[in-house]
Coordinates of C-alpha atoms and ligand atoms in Angstrom, one line a residue:
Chain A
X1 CA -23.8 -68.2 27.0
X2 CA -22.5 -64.7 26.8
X3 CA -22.3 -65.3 23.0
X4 CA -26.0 -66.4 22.9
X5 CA -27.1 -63.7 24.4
X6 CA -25.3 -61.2 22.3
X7 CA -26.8 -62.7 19.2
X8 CA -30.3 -62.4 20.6
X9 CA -29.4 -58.6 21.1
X10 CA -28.0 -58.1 18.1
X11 CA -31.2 -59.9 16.6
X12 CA -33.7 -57.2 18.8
X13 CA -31.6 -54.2 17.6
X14 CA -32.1 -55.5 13.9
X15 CA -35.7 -55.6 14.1
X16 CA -36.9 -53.5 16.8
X17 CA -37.7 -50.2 14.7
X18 CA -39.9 -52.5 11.8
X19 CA -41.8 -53.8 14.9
X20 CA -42.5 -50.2 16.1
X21 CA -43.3 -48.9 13.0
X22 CA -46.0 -51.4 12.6
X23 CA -47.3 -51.0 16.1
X24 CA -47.7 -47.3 15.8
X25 CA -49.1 -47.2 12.7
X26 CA -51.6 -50.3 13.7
X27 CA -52.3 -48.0 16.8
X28 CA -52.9 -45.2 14.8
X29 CA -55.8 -47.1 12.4
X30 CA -57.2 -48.4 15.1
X31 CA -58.0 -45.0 16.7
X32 CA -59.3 -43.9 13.3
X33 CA -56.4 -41.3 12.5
X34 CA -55.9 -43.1 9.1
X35 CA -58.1 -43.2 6.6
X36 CA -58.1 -46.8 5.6
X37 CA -58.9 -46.0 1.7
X38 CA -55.4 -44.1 1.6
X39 CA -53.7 -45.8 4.5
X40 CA -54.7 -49.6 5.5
X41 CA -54.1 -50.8 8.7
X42 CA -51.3 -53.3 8.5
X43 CA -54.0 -56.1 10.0
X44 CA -55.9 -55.3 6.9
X45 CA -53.0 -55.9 4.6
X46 CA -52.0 -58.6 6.4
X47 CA -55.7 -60.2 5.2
X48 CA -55.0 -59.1 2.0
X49 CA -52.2 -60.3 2.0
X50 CA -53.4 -64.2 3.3
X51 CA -56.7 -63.9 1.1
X52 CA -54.2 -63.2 -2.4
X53 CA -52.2 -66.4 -1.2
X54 CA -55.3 -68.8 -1.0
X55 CA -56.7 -67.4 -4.3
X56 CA -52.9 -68.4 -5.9
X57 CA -52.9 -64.9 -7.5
X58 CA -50.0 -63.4 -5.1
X59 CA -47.4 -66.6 -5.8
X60 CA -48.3 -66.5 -9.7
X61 CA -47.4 -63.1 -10.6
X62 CA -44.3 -63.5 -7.8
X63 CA -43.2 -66.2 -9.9
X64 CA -44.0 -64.5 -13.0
X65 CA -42.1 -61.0 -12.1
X66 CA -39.3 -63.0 -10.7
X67 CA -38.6 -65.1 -13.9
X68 CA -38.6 -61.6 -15.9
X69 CA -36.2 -59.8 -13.2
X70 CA -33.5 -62.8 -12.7
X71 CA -33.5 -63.0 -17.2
X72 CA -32.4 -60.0 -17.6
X73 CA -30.5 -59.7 -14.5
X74 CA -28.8 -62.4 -15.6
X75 CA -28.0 -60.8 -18.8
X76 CA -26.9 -58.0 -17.9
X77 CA -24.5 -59.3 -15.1
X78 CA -22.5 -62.1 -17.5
X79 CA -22.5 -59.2 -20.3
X80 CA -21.3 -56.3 -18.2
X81 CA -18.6 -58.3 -16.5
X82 CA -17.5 -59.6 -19.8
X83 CA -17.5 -56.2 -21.1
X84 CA -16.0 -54.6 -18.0
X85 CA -12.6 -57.0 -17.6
X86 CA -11.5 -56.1 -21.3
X87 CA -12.5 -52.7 -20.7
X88 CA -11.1 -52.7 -17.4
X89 CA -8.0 -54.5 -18.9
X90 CA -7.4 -52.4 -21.7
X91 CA -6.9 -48.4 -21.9
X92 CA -8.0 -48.4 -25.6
X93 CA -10.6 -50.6 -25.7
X94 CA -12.2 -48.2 -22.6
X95 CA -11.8 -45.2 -24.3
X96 CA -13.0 -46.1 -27.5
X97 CA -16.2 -47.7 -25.7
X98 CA -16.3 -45.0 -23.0
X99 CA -18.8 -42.1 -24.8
X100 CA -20.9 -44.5 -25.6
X101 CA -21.4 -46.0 -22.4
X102 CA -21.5 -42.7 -20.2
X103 CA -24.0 -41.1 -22.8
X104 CA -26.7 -44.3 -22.5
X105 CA -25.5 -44.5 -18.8
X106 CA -27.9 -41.6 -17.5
X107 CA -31.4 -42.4 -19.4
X108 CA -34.2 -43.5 -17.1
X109 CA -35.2 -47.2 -18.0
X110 CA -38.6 -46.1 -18.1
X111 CA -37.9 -43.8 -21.2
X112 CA -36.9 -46.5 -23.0
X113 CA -40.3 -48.1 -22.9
X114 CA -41.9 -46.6 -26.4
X115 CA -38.9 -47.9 -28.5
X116 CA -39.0 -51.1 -26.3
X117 CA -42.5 -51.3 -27.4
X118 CA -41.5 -50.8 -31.4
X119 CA -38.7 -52.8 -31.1
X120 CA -39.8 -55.9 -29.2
X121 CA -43.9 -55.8 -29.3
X122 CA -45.4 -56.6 -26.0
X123 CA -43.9 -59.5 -25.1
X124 CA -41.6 -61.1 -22.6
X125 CA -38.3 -59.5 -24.7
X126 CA -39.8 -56.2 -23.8
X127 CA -39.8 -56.5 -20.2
X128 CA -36.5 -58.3 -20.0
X129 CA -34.6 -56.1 -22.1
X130 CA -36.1 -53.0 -19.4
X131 CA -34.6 -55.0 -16.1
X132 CA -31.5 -55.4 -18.8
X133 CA -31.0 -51.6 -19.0
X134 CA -31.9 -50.7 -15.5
X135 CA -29.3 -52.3 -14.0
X136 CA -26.5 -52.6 -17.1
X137 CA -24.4 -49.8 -16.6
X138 CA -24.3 -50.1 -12.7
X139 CA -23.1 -53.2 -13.0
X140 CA -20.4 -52.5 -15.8
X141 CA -19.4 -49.0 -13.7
X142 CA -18.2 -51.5 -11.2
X143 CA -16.4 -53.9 -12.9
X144 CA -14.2 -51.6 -14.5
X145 CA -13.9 -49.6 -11.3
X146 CA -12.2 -53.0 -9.6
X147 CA -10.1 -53.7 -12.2
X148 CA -8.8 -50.4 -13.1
X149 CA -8.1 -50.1 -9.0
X150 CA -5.2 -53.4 -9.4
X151 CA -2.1 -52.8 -7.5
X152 CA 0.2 -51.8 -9.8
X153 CA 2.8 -54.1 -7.8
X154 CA 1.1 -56.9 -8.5
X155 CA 1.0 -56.6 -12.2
X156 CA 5.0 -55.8 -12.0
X157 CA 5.2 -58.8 -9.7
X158 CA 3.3 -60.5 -12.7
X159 CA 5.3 -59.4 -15.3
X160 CA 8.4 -60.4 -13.5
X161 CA 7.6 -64.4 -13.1
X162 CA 6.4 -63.7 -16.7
X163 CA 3.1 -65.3 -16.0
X164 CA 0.4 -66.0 -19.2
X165 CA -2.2 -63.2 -19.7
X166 CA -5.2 -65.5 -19.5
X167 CA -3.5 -66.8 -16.0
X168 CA -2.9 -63.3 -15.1
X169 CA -6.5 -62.0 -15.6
X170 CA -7.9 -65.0 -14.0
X171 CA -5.5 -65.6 -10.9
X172 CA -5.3 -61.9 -10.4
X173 CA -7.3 -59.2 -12.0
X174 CA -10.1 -60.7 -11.6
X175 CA -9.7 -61.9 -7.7
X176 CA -8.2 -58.3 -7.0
X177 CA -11.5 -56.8 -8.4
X178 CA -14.1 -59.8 -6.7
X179 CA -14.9 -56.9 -4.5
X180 CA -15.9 -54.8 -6.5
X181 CA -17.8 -56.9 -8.8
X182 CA -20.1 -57.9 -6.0
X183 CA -20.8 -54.3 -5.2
X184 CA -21.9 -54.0 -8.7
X185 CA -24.2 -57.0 -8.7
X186 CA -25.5 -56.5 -5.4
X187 CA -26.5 -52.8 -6.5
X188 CA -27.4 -54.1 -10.1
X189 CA -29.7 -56.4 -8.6
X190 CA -31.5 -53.8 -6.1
X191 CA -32.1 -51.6 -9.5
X192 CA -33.3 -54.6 -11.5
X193 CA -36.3 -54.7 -9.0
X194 CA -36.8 -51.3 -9.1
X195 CA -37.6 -51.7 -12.7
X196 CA -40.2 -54.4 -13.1
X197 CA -42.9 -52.4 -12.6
X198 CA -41.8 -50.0 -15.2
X199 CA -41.1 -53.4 -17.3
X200 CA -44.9 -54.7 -16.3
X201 CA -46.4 -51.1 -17.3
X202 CA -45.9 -52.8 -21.1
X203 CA -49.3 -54.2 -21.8
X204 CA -49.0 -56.9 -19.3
X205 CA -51.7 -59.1 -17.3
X206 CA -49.4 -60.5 -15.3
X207 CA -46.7 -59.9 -12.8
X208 CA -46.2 -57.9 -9.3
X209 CA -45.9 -54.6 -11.4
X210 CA -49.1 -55.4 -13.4
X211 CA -50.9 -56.2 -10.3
X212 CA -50.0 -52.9 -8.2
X213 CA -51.3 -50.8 -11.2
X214 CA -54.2 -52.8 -11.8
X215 CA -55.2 -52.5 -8.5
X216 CA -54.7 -48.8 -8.6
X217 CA -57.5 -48.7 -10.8
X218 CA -60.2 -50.2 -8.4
X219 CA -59.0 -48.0 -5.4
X220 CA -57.4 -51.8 -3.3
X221 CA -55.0 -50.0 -1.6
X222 CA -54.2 -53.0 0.7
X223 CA -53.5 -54.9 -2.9
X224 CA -51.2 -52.1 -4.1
X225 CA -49.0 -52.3 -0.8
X226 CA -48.8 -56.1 -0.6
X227 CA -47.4 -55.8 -4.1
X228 CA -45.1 -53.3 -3.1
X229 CA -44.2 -54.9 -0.1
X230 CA -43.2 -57.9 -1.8
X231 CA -41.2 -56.5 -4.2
X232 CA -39.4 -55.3 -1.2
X233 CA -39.1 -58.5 0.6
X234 CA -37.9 -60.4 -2.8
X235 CA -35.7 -57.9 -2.8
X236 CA -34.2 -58.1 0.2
X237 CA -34.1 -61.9 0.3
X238 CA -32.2 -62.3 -3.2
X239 CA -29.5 -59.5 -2.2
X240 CA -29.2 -61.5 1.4
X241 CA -28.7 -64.6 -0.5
X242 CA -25.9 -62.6 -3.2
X243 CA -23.9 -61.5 0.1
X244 CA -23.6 -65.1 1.4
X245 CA -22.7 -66.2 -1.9
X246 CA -20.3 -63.1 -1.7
X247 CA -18.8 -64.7 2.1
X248 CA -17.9 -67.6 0.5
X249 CA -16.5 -66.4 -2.7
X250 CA -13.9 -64.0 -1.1
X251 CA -12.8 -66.3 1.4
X252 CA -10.0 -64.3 2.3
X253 CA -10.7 -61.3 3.7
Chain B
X28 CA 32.5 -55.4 -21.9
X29 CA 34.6 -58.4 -21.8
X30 CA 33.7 -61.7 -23.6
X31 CA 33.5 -64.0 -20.6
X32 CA 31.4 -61.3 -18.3
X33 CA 28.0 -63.3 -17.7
X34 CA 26.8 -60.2 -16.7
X35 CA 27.8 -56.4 -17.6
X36 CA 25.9 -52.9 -16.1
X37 CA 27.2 -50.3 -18.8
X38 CA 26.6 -47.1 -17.9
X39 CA 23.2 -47.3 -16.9
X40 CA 21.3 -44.2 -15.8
X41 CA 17.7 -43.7 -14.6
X42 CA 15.7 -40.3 -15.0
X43 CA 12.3 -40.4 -13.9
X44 CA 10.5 -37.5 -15.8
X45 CA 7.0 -35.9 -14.2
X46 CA 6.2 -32.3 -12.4
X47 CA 10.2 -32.4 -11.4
X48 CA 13.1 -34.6 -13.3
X49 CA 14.9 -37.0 -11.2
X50 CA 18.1 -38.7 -11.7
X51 CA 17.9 -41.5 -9.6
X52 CA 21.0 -43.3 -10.7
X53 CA 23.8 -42.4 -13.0
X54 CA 26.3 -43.6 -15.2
X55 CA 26.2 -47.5 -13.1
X56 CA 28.5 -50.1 -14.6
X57 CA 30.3 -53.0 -13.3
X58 CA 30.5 -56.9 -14.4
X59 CA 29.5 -59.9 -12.4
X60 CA 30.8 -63.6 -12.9
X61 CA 28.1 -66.6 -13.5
X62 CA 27.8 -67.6 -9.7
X63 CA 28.6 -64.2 -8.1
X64 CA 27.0 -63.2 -4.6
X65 CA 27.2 -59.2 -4.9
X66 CA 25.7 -57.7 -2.3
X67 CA 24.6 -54.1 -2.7
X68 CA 24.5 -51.1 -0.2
X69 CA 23.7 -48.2 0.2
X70 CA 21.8 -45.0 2.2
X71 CA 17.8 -45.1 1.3
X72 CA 16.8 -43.8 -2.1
X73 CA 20.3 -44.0 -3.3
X74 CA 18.8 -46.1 -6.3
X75 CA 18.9 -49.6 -5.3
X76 CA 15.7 -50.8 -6.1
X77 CA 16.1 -48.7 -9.4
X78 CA 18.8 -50.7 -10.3
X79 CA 17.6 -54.0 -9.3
X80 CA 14.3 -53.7 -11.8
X81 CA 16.1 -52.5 -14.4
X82 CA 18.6 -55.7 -14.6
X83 CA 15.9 -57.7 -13.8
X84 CA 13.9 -56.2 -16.6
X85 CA 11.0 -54.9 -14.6
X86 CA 12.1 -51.0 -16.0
X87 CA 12.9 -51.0 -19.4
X88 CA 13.1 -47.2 -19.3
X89 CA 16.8 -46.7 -19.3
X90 CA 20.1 -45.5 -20.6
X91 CA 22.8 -47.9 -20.9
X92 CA 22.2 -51.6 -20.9
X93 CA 22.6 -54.8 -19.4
X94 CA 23.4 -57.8 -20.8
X95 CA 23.2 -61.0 -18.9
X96 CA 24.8 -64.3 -20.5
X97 CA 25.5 -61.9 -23.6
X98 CA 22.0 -61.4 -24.0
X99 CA 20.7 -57.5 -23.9
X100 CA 18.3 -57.5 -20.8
X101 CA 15.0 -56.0 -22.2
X102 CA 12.3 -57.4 -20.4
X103 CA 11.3 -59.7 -17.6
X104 CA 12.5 -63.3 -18.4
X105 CA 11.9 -66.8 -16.5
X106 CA 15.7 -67.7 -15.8
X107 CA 15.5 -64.2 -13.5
X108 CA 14.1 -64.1 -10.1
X109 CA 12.9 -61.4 -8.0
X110 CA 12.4 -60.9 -4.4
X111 CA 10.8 -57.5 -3.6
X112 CA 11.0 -55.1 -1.2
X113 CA 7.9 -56.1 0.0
X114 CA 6.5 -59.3 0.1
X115 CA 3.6 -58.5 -2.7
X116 CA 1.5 -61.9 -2.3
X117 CA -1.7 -62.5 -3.5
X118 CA -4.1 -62.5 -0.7
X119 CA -6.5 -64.7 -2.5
X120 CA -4.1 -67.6 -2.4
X121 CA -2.9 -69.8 0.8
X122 CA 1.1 -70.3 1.3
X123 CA 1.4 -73.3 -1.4
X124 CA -0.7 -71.5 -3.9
X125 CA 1.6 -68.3 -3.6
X126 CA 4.3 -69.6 -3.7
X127 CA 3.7 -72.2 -6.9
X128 CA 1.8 -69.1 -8.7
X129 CA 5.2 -68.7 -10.8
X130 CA 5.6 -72.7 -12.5
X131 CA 3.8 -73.4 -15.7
X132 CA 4.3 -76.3 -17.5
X133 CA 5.2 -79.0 -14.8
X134 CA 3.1 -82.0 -14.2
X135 CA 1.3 -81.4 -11.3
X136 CA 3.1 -83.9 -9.1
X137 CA 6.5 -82.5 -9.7
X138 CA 4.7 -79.1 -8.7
X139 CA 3.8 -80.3 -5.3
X140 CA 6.5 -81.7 -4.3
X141 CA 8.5 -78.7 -5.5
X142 CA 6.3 -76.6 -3.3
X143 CA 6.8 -78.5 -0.7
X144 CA 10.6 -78.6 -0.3
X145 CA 10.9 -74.8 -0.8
X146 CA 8.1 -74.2 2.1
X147 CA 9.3 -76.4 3.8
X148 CA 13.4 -74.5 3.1
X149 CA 11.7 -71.3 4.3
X150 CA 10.2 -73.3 7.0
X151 CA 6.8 -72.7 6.7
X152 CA 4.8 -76.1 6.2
X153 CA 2.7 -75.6 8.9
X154 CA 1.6 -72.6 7.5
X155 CA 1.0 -73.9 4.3
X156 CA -3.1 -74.0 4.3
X157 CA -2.8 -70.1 6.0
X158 CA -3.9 -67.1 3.8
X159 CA -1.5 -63.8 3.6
X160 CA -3.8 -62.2 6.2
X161 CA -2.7 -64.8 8.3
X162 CA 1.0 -64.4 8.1
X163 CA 3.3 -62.1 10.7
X164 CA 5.5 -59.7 8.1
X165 CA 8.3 -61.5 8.6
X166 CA 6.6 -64.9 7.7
X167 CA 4.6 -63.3 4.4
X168 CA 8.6 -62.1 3.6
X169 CA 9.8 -65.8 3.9
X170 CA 6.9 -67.0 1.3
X171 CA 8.1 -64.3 -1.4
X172 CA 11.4 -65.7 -0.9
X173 CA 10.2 -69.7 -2.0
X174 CA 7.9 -68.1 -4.5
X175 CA 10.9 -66.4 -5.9
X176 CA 13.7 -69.7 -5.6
X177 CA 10.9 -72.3 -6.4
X178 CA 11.3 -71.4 -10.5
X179 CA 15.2 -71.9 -9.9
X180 CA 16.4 -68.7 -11.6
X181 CA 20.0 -68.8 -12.9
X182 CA 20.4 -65.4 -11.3
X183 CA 18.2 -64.1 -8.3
X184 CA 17.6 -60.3 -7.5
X185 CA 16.6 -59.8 -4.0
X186 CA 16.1 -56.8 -2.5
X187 CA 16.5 -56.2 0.7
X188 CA 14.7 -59.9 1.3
X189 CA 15.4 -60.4 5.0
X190 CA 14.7 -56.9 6.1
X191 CA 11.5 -57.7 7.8
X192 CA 13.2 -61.0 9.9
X193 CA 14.0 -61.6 13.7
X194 CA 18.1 -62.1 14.0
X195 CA 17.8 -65.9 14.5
X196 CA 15.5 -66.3 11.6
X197 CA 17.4 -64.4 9.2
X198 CA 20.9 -65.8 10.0
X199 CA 18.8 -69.2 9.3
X200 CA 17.8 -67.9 6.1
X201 CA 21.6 -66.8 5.3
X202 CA 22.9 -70.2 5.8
X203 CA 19.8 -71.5 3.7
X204 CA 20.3 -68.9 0.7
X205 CA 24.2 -69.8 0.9
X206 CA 23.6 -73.7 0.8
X207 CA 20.9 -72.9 -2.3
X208 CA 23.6 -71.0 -4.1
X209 CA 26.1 -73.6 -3.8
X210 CA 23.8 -76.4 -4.9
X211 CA 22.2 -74.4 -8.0
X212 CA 25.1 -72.1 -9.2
X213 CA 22.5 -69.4 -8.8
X214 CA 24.2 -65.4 -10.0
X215 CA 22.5 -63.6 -6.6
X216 CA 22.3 -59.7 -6.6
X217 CA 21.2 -58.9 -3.1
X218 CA 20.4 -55.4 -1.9
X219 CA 20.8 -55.3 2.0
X220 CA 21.3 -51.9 4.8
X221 CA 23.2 -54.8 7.2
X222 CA 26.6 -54.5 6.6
X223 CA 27.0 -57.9 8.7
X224 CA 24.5 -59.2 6.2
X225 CA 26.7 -58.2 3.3
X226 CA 30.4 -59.3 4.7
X227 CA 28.6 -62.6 5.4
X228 CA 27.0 -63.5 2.5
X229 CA 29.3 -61.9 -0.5
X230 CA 31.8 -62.1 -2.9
X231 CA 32.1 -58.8 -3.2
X232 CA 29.9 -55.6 -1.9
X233 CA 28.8 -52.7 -4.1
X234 CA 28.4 -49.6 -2.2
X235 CA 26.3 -47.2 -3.5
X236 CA 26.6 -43.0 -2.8
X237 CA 23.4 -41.2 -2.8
X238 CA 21.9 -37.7 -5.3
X239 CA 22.6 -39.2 -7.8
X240 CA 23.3 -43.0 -7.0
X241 CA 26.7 -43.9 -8.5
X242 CA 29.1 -47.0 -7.5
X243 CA 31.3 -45.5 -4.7
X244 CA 32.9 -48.3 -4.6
X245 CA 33.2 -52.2 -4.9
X246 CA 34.8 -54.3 -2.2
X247 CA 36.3 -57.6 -2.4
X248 CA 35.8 -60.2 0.0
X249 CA 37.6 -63.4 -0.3
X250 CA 36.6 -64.9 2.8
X251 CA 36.3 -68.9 2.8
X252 CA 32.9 -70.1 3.3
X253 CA 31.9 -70.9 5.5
X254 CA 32.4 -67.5 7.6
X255 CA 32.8 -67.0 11.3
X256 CA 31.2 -63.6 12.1
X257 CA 33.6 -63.2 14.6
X258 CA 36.8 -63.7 13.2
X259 CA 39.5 -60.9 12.7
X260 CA 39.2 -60.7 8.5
X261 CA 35.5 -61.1 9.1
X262 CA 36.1 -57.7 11.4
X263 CA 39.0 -56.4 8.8
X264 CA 35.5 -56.5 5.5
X265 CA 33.6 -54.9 8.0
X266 CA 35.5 -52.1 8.9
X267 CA 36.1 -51.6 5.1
X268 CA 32.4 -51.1 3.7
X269 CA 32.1 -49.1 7.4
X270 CA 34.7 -46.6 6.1
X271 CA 33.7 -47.0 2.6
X272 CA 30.1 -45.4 4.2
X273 CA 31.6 -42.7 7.0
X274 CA 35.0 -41.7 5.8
X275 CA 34.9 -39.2 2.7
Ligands
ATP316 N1 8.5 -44.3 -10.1 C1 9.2 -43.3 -9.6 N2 8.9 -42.0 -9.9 C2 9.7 -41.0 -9.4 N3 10.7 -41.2 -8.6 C3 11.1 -42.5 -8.3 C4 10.3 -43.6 -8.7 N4 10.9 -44.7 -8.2 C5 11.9 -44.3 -7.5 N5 12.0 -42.9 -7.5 C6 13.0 -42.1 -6.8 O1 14.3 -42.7 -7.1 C7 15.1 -42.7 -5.9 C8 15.7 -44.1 -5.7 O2 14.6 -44.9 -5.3 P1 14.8 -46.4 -4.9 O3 13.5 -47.0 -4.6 O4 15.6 -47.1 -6.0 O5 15.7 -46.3 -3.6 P2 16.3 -47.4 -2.7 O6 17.8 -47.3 -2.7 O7 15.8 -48.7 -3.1 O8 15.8 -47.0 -1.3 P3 15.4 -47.9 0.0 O9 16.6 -48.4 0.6 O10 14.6 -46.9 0.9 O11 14.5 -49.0 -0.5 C9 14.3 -42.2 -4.8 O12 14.7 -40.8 -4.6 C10 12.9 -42.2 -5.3 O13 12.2 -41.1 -4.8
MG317 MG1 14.5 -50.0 -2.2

């Protein structure tokens, strides 16, 4: 009982400031203090929002933008914790890949795009290899970040039953860094998001990105937030899902 | 050295270099006989752990050596365990999974049922399924101690292992490490601040003095097994290693 209500509390002070945000600002359109050409009312976007459904348009380029982020998410995740382990597991091997990394580390995804369009032409590899760079490095960073971090009693505890390497990194480096690793795709997978519309501004006619700057063009305001908005929402459902995934990984703790 | 030592500590010395030099133990030898108990005491930071990782292999960073079975000690080897200080388990792992981390090699069934018997010597099986987090200090001690026997070293280095146990539990786990010895032959090199613990459990007790750590001395103790903590030679060892410590 106590326990029920305690959830249903915690569940009010979750949401309780998106509701009032959305009141006022429904409040406010309704007594004219936004215009609706910058500003929408949220019932408007809401229509929008139920109108791009029926046509299909909304679910396609979802789908569409979703398939590009998850590619090169996906990409970038299996070759940055590759990378990061042998970096992580070797001094040398980090320090001779280290410049490299910290120099490409800092430029803006979107600057890539004119070589991205020399290299790859305007298709799909384009786009992928932008979500690829955008969330690379933050990914990598904290790999070799957990697996520098290992106890250095535990390796000497290692060393002492004389265990295999391959054993070692997988029973132990790796576990001691899971932590970590999550971090880095949780994080890696936020920025990935944040650059399909950068991705999408690469002659496309289709995707989320595509359709917020397409509608930018014709003044739909209520268009350009629902894309944004979902992007959002995506978002925030696939890092949800990662952090469950995350529970049951690292059982332990 | 002589021929039939099985193990011999020849003037080994430990400087740890870094903002200020340290000699944390100097100019250590002594020899030990295959199935030795030698228990080792000493104040804190006399060097005891220092010397325990560097004839287990752990520390290669040395002068002097140390040769066990005629062979120079210069790394970690598989006949050698170790118990540490602390209990270092992997909190990833439940109880069987620690402790069978160290076997390779053995079909799985015979690692099982290995497992099994040395929870079950530390008497842990219910706890077997439990994860570290789940474990009091003394009990996360206990599965260090079957992680360390379940490889059955020919000699064991244990420092300080029942440090972090109730009285009843580690006078339990005396009687259990002396019936293991007798059974396996095990050399045991066992580091302890109990000088009950020592007279009880050794053949003879090192006792180490402190800045730098040197062998003060080495005490015999010929008392038949098993031992009555209460008898007058029991009393007689005592008083020895006590005066070893607070006389001079
Ligand atoms: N890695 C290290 N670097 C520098 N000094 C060290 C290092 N390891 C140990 N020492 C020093 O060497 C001395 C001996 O340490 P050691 O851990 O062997 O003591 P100990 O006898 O085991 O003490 P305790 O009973 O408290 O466990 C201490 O003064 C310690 O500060
Ligand atoms: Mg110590």
């Amino acid at each position: 009982m106590k326990n029920k209500k305690r959830k249903a509390l915690s569940a009010v002070e979750y949401i309780w400031l998106l509701i009032v945000v959305i009141a006022v600002w429904q409040i406010a359109s309704n007594l004219g203090l936004l215009n609706p050409l910058t500003l929408p009312s949220p019932a408007m976007i809401l229509n929008t929002f139920i109108s791009l459904i029926k046509k299909g348009t909304l679910q396609k380029n979802l789908l569409i933008s979703s398939r590009r982020v998850l590619t090169g998410y996906a990409i970038a995740a299996a070759s940055a914790i590759v990378l990061g382990i042998l970096m992580g597991l070797s001094t040398h091997f980090k320090r001779m890949t280290d410049l490299i990394i910290q120099i490409l580390k800092p430029i803006p995804p979107i600057s890539w795009i004119p070589l991205v369009i020399l290299w790859f032409g305007i298709g799909e590899k384009g786009k992928v290899f932008l979500i690829f760079i955008g969330c690379f490095f933050t990914i990598l960073v904290n790999v070799v970040d957990g697996i520098r971090r290992i106890d250095v009693k535990l390796i000497e505890l290692s060393n002492s039953m004389v265990i295999p390497k391959l054993k070692y990194v997988f029973k132990v480096v790796i576990p001691y860094a899971a932590p970590n690793i999550f971090t880095g795709l949780r994080v890696g997978l936020g920025q990935s998001w944040m650059c399909v519309v950068a991705a999408e501004l690469v002659a496309s006619s289709t995707g989320l990105g595509y359709m917020i700057m397409y509608a930018r063009q014709f003044g739909q305001t209520d268009v350009v937030i629902v894309g944004m908005l979902m992007i959002g929402i995506i978002g925030k459902v696939m890092d949800s899902i990662l952090m469950l995934i995350e529970k049951r990984v690292i059982r332990w703790k | 050295m002589m021929a039939n030592d099985y193990i011999a500590v020849d003037n080994v010395s430990r400087t740890f270099t870094g903002d200020n030099t340290f000699t944390a133990i100097q100019d250590i030898s002594f020899t030990m006989e295959k199935g030795e108990f030698l228990c080792i005491v000493g104040q804190s930071g006399c060097g005891k752990s220092t010397l325990l990782r560097i004839m287990s292999g752990i520390d290669p960073v040395h002068e002097g050596t140390v040769t066990i079975n005629g062979n120079l000690v210069t790394k970690p080897d598989k006949t050698r365990g170790m118990v540490f200080q602390e209990a270092r388990l992997l909190d990833w792992m439940n109880v069987s999974n620690n402790v069978g981390f160290p076997l390779q090699g053995i079909p799985k069934e015979e690692k099982t049922k290995l497992i099994e018997e040395y929870i079950s010597l530390v008497g842990l099986t219910d706890f077997k399924k439990s994860y570290p987090r789940e474990l009091s200090g003394g009990m996360a001690q206990r599965v260090s101690i079957a992680r360390a026997l379940v490889n059955r070293p020919e000699v064991m280095f244990m420092d300080e292992p029942f440090g972090a146990l109730d009285y009843m539990t580690k006078i339990n786990m005396q009687n259990e490490l002396l019936k293991i010895r007798e059974k396996s032959q095990m050399t045991v090199i066992f580091v302890t601040h109990d000088i009950d613990e020592a007279v009880y459990l050794s053949n003879r007790i090192l006792v180490m003095s402190k800045n730098p750590g040197k062998v003060k001395e080495i005490i015999v103790n010929t008392l038949p097994f098993p031992r009555d903590r209460n008898s007058e030679e029991f009393m007689n060892i005592r008083k020895q290693v006590y005066d070893c410590f607070f006389i001079n």
